[in-house]
Amino acid sequence: MEELKAKDQIRELMARYVRYADEKNWTDLASLFTPEGSFTPLNVNGQPLVQMQGRQQIAQTILEAVGQATAIHHLFSYEITLDTAEQATGIFSMEDQLIHNQDNSTPIHASSVIPAFKTMHGFGHYHANFIKIGAAWYIEKLVQTRIKLDFTY
């Protein structure tokens, strides 16, 4: 029963992650990570687009990357493995879109190799390490892999 409860809490954690992303609530999104947590989105070739470490850098980097774009995130199937009562790993299928208004486009990040775009539509997976601190689960490490990325410029 404890395993099912933990898996449900982790699913809810990731559901909050995508909701906060859609709402552009970067501070609350970053609070889902441990204080030293990391987030690394990859391109379709498996190369990092940007590497973020710590809540403040995660919130600031995503804010700069998304700006005023409309963000749409979906999670689908998931696999969660409890390694211990306080540690777990998970893989979540995902789809996301970023849509800039007609007068605005931005690169994913200033150091990114992806040029400024009007729309982005991506498919892939989140690979996560989770840790339970007290009664709550947090993201310790999040890597976003990509199967496909489509852009309009």
Coordinates of N, CA and C in Angstrom, one line a residue:
M1 N 0.8 -1.2 0.0 CA 0.0 0.0 0.0 C 0.9 1.3 0.0
E2 N 2.0 1.2 0.7 CA 2.9 2.4 0.8 C 3.5 2.7 -0.6
E3 N 3.8 1.6 -1.3 CA 4.3 1.8 -2.7 C 3.3 2.5 -3.6
L4 N 2.1 2.1 -3.5 CA 1.0 2.8 -4.4 C 0.9 4.2 -3.9
K5 N 0.9 4.5 -2.6 CA 0.8 5.9 -2.2 C 1.9 6.7 -2.7
A6 N 3.1 6.2 -2.6 CA 4.3 7.0 -3.0 C 4.2 7.2 -4.5
K7 N 3.8 6.2 -5.3 CA 3.7 6.4 -6.8 C 2.7 7.5 -7.1
D8 N 1.6 7.5 -6.4 CA 0.5 8.5 -6.6 C 1.0 9.9 -6.2
Q9 N 1.8 10.0 -5.2 CA 2.3 11.3 -4.8 C 3.3 11.8 -5.9
I10 N 4.1 10.9 -6.4 CA 5.0 11.3 -7.5 C 4.3 11.7 -8.7
R11 N 3.2 11.0 -9.1 CA 2.4 11.4 -10.3 C 1.8 12.8 -10.0
E12 N 1.4 13.1 -8.8 CA 0.8 14.4 -8.5 C 1.9 15.5 -8.6
L13 N 3.1 15.1 -8.2 CA 4.2 16.1 -8.2 C 4.5 16.5 -9.7
M14 N 4.5 15.5 -10.6 CA 4.8 15.8 -12.0 C 3.6 16.5 -12.6
A15 N 2.3 16.2 -12.2 CA 1.2 16.9 -12.7 C 1.3 18.4 -12.3
R16 N 1.7 18.7 -11.1 CA 1.9 20.1 -10.7 C 3.0 20.7 -11.5
Y17 N 4.0 20.0 -11.8 CA 5.1 20.5 -12.7 C 4.6 21.0 -14.0
V18 N 3.8 20.2 -14.7 CA 3.3 20.6 -16.0 C 2.3 21.7 -15.9
R19 N 1.5 21.7 -14.8 CA 0.5 22.8 -14.6 C 1.2 24.1 -14.3
Y20 N 2.2 24.1 -13.5 CA 3.0 25.3 -13.2 C 3.7 25.8 -14.5
A21 N 4.1 24.9 -15.3 CA 4.8 25.3 -16.6 C 3.7 26.0 -17.4
D22 N 2.5 25.5 -17.6 CA 1.5 26.1 -18.4 C 1.1 27.4 -17.8
E23 N 1.1 27.6 -16.5 CA 0.7 28.8 -15.8 C 1.8 29.8 -15.8
K24 N 3.0 29.4 -16.2 CA 4.2 30.2 -16.1 C 4.5 30.6 -14.7
N25 N 4.3 29.7 -13.8 CA 4.5 29.9 -12.3 C 5.9 29.3 -12.0
W26 N 6.9 30.0 -12.4 CA 8.3 29.4 -12.4 C 8.8 29.2 -11.0
T27 N 8.4 30.1 -10.0 CA 8.8 29.9 -8.6 C 8.3 28.6 -8.0
D28 N 7.0 28.4 -8.2 CA 6.4 27.2 -7.7 C 6.9 25.9 -8.4
L29 N 7.1 26.1 -9.7 CA 7.7 24.9 -10.5 C 9.1 24.6 -9.9
A30 N 9.9 25.6 -9.7 CA 11.3 25.3 -9.2 C 11.2 24.8 -7.7
S31 N 10.2 25.1 -7.0 CA 10.1 24.6 -5.6 C 9.8 23.1 -5.6
L32 N 9.4 22.5 -6.7 CA 9.2 21.1 -6.8 C 10.5 20.3 -6.8
F33 N 11.6 21.0 -7.1 CA 13.0 20.4 -7.1 C 13.6 20.6 -5.7
T34 N 14.6 19.7 -5.4 CA 15.3 19.9 -4.2 C 16.1 21.2 -4.4
P35 N 16.6 21.8 -3.3 CA 17.3 23.1 -3.4 C 18.5 23.0 -4.4
E36 N 19.1 21.9 -4.5 CA 20.2 21.7 -5.5 C 19.9 20.9 -6.7
G37 N 18.6 20.7 -6.9 CA 18.1 19.9 -8.0 C 18.6 20.4 -9.4
S38 N 18.5 19.5 -10.4 CA 19.0 19.9 -11.7 C 17.9 19.5 -12.8
F39 N 18.0 20.3 -13.8 CA 17.1 20.1 -15.0 C 17.9 20.3 -16.3
T40 N 17.9 19.3 -17.1 CA 18.6 19.4 -18.4 C 17.7 18.9 -19.5
P41 N 17.2 19.9 -20.4 CA 16.5 19.5 -21.6 C 17.6 19.2 -22.7
L42 N 17.3 18.1 -23.4 CA 18.2 17.7 -24.5 C 17.5 17.9 -25.9
N43 N 18.3 18.0 -26.9 CA 17.8 18.0 -28.3 C 17.6 16.6 -28.8
V44 N 17.1 16.4 -30.0 CA 16.8 15.1 -30.5 C 18.1 14.3 -30.7
N45 N 19.2 14.9 -30.7 CA 20.5 14.2 -30.8 C 21.1 13.8 -29.4
G46 N 20.4 14.2 -28.4 CA 20.8 13.9 -27.0 C 21.8 14.9 -26.4
Q47 N 22.0 16.0 -27.1 CA 22.9 17.1 -26.6 C 22.1 18.0 -25.7
P48 N 22.7 18.5 -24.6 CA 22.0 19.4 -23.7 C 21.7 20.8 -24.5
L49 N 20.5 21.3 -24.3 CA 20.2 22.6 -24.8 C 20.6 23.6 -23.8
V50 N 20.5 23.3 -22.5 CA 20.9 24.1 -21.4 C 20.9 23.2 -20.2
Q51 N 21.8 23.5 -19.2 CA 21.8 22.8 -17.9 C 21.5 23.7 -16.8
M52 N 20.6 23.4 -16.0 CA 20.2 24.2 -14.9 C 20.4 23.5 -13.5
Q53 N 20.9 24.2 -12.6 CA 21.2 23.6 -11.3 C 20.7 24.6 -10.2
G54 N 19.9 24.1 -9.3 CA 19.3 24.9 -8.2 C 18.0 25.5 -8.6
R55 N 17.2 25.8 -7.6 CA 15.9 26.3 -7.8 C 15.9 27.7 -8.5
Q56 N 16.8 28.6 -8.0 CA 16.8 29.9 -8.6 C 17.2 29.9 -10.1
Q57 N 18.2 29.1 -10.4 CA 18.6 29.0 -11.8 C 17.5 28.4 -12.7
I58 N 16.9 27.4 -12.2 CA 15.8 26.7 -12.9 C 14.7 27.7 -13.2
A59 N 14.2 28.4 -12.2 CA 13.1 29.4 -12.4 C 13.5 30.5 -13.4
Q60 N 14.7 31.1 -13.2 CA 15.2 32.2 -14.0 C 15.4 31.8 -15.5
T61 N 16.0 30.6 -15.7 CA 16.3 30.1 -17.0 C 15.0 29.8 -17.8
I62 N 14.1 29.2 -17.2 CA 12.8 28.9 -17.8 C 12.1 30.2 -18.1
L63 N 12.0 31.1 -17.2 CA 11.4 32.4 -17.4 C 12.0 33.1 -18.6
E64 N 13.3 33.1 -18.8 CA 13.9 33.8 -19.9 C 13.6 33.0 -21.2
A65 N 13.5 31.7 -21.1 CA 13.3 30.9 -22.3 C 11.9 31.0 -22.8
V66 N 10.9 31.0 -21.9 CA 9.5 30.9 -22.3 C 9.0 32.3 -22.5
G67 N 9.4 33.3 -21.7 CA 8.9 34.6 -21.8 C 7.3 34.7 -21.8
Q68 N 6.7 35.4 -22.7 CA 5.3 35.5 -22.8 C 4.6 34.5 -23.7
A69 N 5.4 33.5 -24.1 CA 4.8 32.5 -25.0 C 3.7 31.7 -24.3
T70 N 2.7 31.2 -25.1 CA 1.7 30.3 -24.5 C 2.4 28.9 -24.4
A71 N 2.4 28.3 -23.2 CA 3.0 27.0 -23.0 C 1.9 26.0 -22.8
I72 N 2.1 24.8 -23.4 CA 1.1 23.7 -23.3 C 2.0 22.5 -23.1
H73 N 1.7 21.8 -21.9 CA 2.5 20.6 -21.6 C 1.5 19.5 -21.2
H74 N 1.8 18.3 -21.7 CA 1.0 17.1 -21.4 C 2.0 16.0 -21.0
L75 N 1.5 15.2 -20.0 CA 2.2 14.0 -19.6 C 1.2 12.8 -19.9
F76 N 1.8 11.7 -20.4 CA 1.0 10.6 -20.7 C 1.4 9.4 -19.8
S77 N 1.8 8.3 -20.4 CA 2.1 7.1 -19.7 C 3.3 7.4 -18.8
Y78 N 3.4 6.6 -17.7 CA 4.5 6.8 -16.8 C 5.0 5.5 -16.3
E79 N 6.3 5.4 -15.9 CA 6.8 4.3 -15.2 C 7.5 4.8 -14.0
I80 N 7.2 4.4 -12.8 CA 7.8 4.8 -11.6 C 8.3 3.6 -10.8
T81 N 9.6 3.7 -10.4 CA 10.2 2.6 -9.7 C 10.7 3.1 -8.3
L82 N 10.2 2.5 -7.3 CA 10.6 2.9 -5.9 C 11.9 2.1 -5.6
D83 N 13.0 2.9 -5.5 CA 14.3 2.2 -5.2 C 14.4 2.0 -3.7
T84 N 13.9 2.9 -2.9 CA 13.8 2.8 -1.4 C 12.6 3.5 -1.0
A85 N 12.3 3.6 0.3 CA 11.1 4.3 0.7 C 11.3 5.8 0.5
E86 N 12.5 6.3 0.3 CA 12.7 7.7 0.1 C 13.4 8.1 -1.3
Q87 N 13.5 7.1 -2.2 CA 14.1 7.4 -3.5 C 13.4 6.7 -4.5
A88 N 13.2 7.3 -5.7 CA 12.5 6.7 -6.8 C 13.0 7.3 -8.1
T89 N 12.7 6.5 -9.2 CA 13.0 7.0 -10.5 C 11.7 6.9 -11.3
G90 N 11.7 7.7 -12.4 CA 10.5 7.7 -13.2 C 10.8 8.1 -14.6
I91 N 9.9 7.6 -15.5 CA 10.0 8.0 -16.9 C 8.6 8.4 -17.3
F92 N 8.4 9.6 -17.9 CA 7.0 10.1 -18.2 C 7.1 10.5 -19.7
S93 N 6.2 9.9 -20.5 CA 6.0 10.4 -21.9 C 5.4 11.8 -21.8
M94 N 5.9 12.7 -22.8 CA 5.5 14.0 -22.7 C 5.3 14.6 -24.1
E95 N 4.5 15.7 -24.2 CA 4.4 16.5 -25.4 C 4.3 17.9 -24.9
D96 N 4.9 18.8 -25.6 CA 4.8 20.2 -25.3 C 4.8 21.1 -26.5
Q97 N 4.2 22.3 -26.3 CA 4.2 23.4 -27.3 C 4.5 24.7 -26.7
L98 N 5.2 25.5 -27.4 CA 5.4 26.9 -27.1 C 5.0 27.7 -28.3
I99 N 4.1 28.7 -28.1 CA 3.6 29.5 -29.1 C 3.8 31.0 -28.8
H100 N 4.6 31.6 -29.6 CA 4.9 33.1 -29.4 C 3.9 33.9 -30.2
N101 N 3.5 35.1 -29.7 CA 2.6 35.9 -30.5 C 3.4 36.3 -31.8
Q102 N 2.7 36.9 -32.7 CA 3.3 37.3 -34.0 C 4.5 38.2 -34.0
D103 N 4.5 39.0 -32.9 CA 5.6 40.0 -32.9 C 6.8 39.6 -32.0
N104 N 6.7 38.4 -31.5 CA 7.7 38.0 -30.5 C 8.2 36.6 -30.8
S105 N 9.5 36.3 -30.8 CA 10.0 35.0 -30.8 C 11.3 35.1 -29.9
T106 N 11.7 34.0 -29.4 CA 12.9 33.9 -28.5 C 13.6 32.6 -28.7
P107 N 14.9 32.6 -28.5 CA 15.6 31.3 -28.5 C 15.2 30.6 -27.2
I108 N 15.5 29.3 -27.2 CA 15.2 28.5 -26.0 C 16.0 29.0 -24.8
H109 N 17.2 29.4 -25.0 CA 18.1 30.0 -24.0 C 19.2 30.8 -24.7
A110 N 19.7 31.8 -24.1 CA 20.8 32.6 -24.8 C 21.9 31.8 -25.3
S111 N 22.3 30.7 -24.6 CA 23.4 29.9 -25.0 C 23.0 28.7 -25.9
S112 N 21.7 28.7 -26.2 CA 21.2 27.5 -27.0 C 21.6 27.6 -28.5
V113 N 21.7 26.5 -29.1 CA 22.0 26.4 -30.5 C 20.8 26.5 -31.4
I114 N 19.6 26.5 -30.7 CA 18.3 26.6 -31.5 C 18.0 28.1 -31.6
P115 N 17.8 28.5 -32.9 CA 17.6 30.0 -33.1 C 16.2 30.4 -32.6
A116 N 15.9 31.7 -32.6 CA 14.6 32.2 -32.2 C 13.5 31.5 -33.1
F117 N 12.4 31.3 -32.5 CA 11.3 30.6 -33.2 C 9.9 31.2 -32.9
K118 N 8.9 31.0 -33.7 CA 7.6 31.4 -33.4 C 6.8 30.3 -32.7
T119 N 7.0 29.0 -33.1 CA 6.3 27.9 -32.4 C 7.3 26.7 -32.3
M120 N 7.1 26.0 -31.2 CA 7.8 24.8 -31.0 C 6.8 23.7 -30.6
H121 N 6.9 22.5 -31.2 CA 6.1 21.4 -30.8 C 7.0 20.2 -30.6
G122 N 7.0 19.7 -29.4 CA 8.0 18.6 -29.1 C 7.3 17.4 -28.5
F123 N 8.0 16.3 -28.6 CA 7.6 15.0 -28.1 C 8.8 14.3 -27.5
G124 N 8.7 13.6 -26.4 CA 9.8 13.0 -25.7 C 9.4 12.4 -24.4
H125 N 10.4 12.4 -23.5 CA 10.2 11.8 -22.2 C 10.9 12.6 -21.1
Y126 N 10.4 12.7 -19.9 CA 11.1 13.2 -18.8 C 11.6 11.9 -18.0
H127 N 12.9 12.0 -17.7 CA 13.6 10.9 -16.9 C 13.9 11.6 -15.6
A128 N 13.4 11.1 -14.5 CA 13.5 11.8 -13.2 C 14.0 10.9 -12.1
N129 N 14.8 11.6 -11.2 CA 15.1 11.0 -9.9 C 14.4 11.8 -8.9
F130 N 13.7 11.1 -8.0 CA 12.9 11.7 -7.0 C 13.5 11.4 -5.6
I131 N 13.3 12.3 -4.6 CA 13.7 12.0 -3.3 C 12.6 12.5 -2.3
K132 N 12.4 11.7 -1.3 CA 11.4 12.1 -0.3 C 12.1 12.8 0.9
I133 N 11.7 14.0 1.2 CA 12.2 14.7 2.3 C 11.1 15.0 3.2
G134 N 11.1 14.5 4.4 CA 10.0 14.6 5.3 C 8.8 13.8 4.7
A135 N 7.7 14.5 4.6 CA 6.5 13.9 4.0 C 6.3 14.1 2.5
A136 N 7.2 14.9 1.9 CA 7.0 15.3 0.5 C 8.1 14.8 -0.4
W137 N 7.7 14.5 -1.7 CA 8.6 14.1 -2.7 C 9.0 15.3 -3.5
Y138 N 10.3 15.3 -3.9 CA 10.9 16.4 -4.7 C 11.6 15.8 -5.9
I139 N 11.8 16.6 -6.9 CA 12.6 16.2 -8.1 C 14.0 16.5 -7.8
E140 N 14.9 15.5 -7.8 CA 16.3 15.7 -7.6 C 17.0 16.0 -8.9
K141 N 16.6 15.2 -9.9 CA 17.3 15.4 -11.2 C 16.2 15.1 -12.3
L142 N 16.1 16.0 -13.3 CA 15.2 15.9 -14.4 C 15.9 16.1 -15.7
V143 N 15.8 15.1 -16.6 CA 16.4 15.2 -17.9 C 15.2 15.0 -18.9
Q144 N 15.1 15.9 -19.8 CA 14.0 15.9 -20.8 C 14.7 15.4 -22.1
T145 N 14.3 14.2 -22.6 CA 14.8 13.7 -23.8 C 13.8 14.0 -24.9
R146 N 14.2 14.1 -26.2 CA 13.4 14.4 -27.3 C 13.4 13.4 -28.3
I147 N 12.2 13.0 -28.8 CA 12.1 12.1 -30.0 C 12.0 13.0 -31.2
K148 N 11.2 14.1 -31.1 CA 10.9 15.0 -32.2 C 10.7 16.4 -31.7
L149 N 11.3 17.4 -32.5 CA 11.0 18.8 -32.2 C 10.7 19.4 -33.6
D150 N 9.6 20.1 -33.7 CA 9.2 20.8 -34.9 C 9.1 22.3 -34.5
F151 N 9.7 23.2 -35.4 CA 9.7 24.6 -35.2 C 9.1 25.3 -36.4
T152 N 8.5 26.5 -36.2 CA 8.2 27.4 -37.2 C 9.0 28.7 -36.9
Y153 N 9.5 29.4 -37.9 CA 10.3 30.5 -37.7 C 9.7 31.8 -38.3

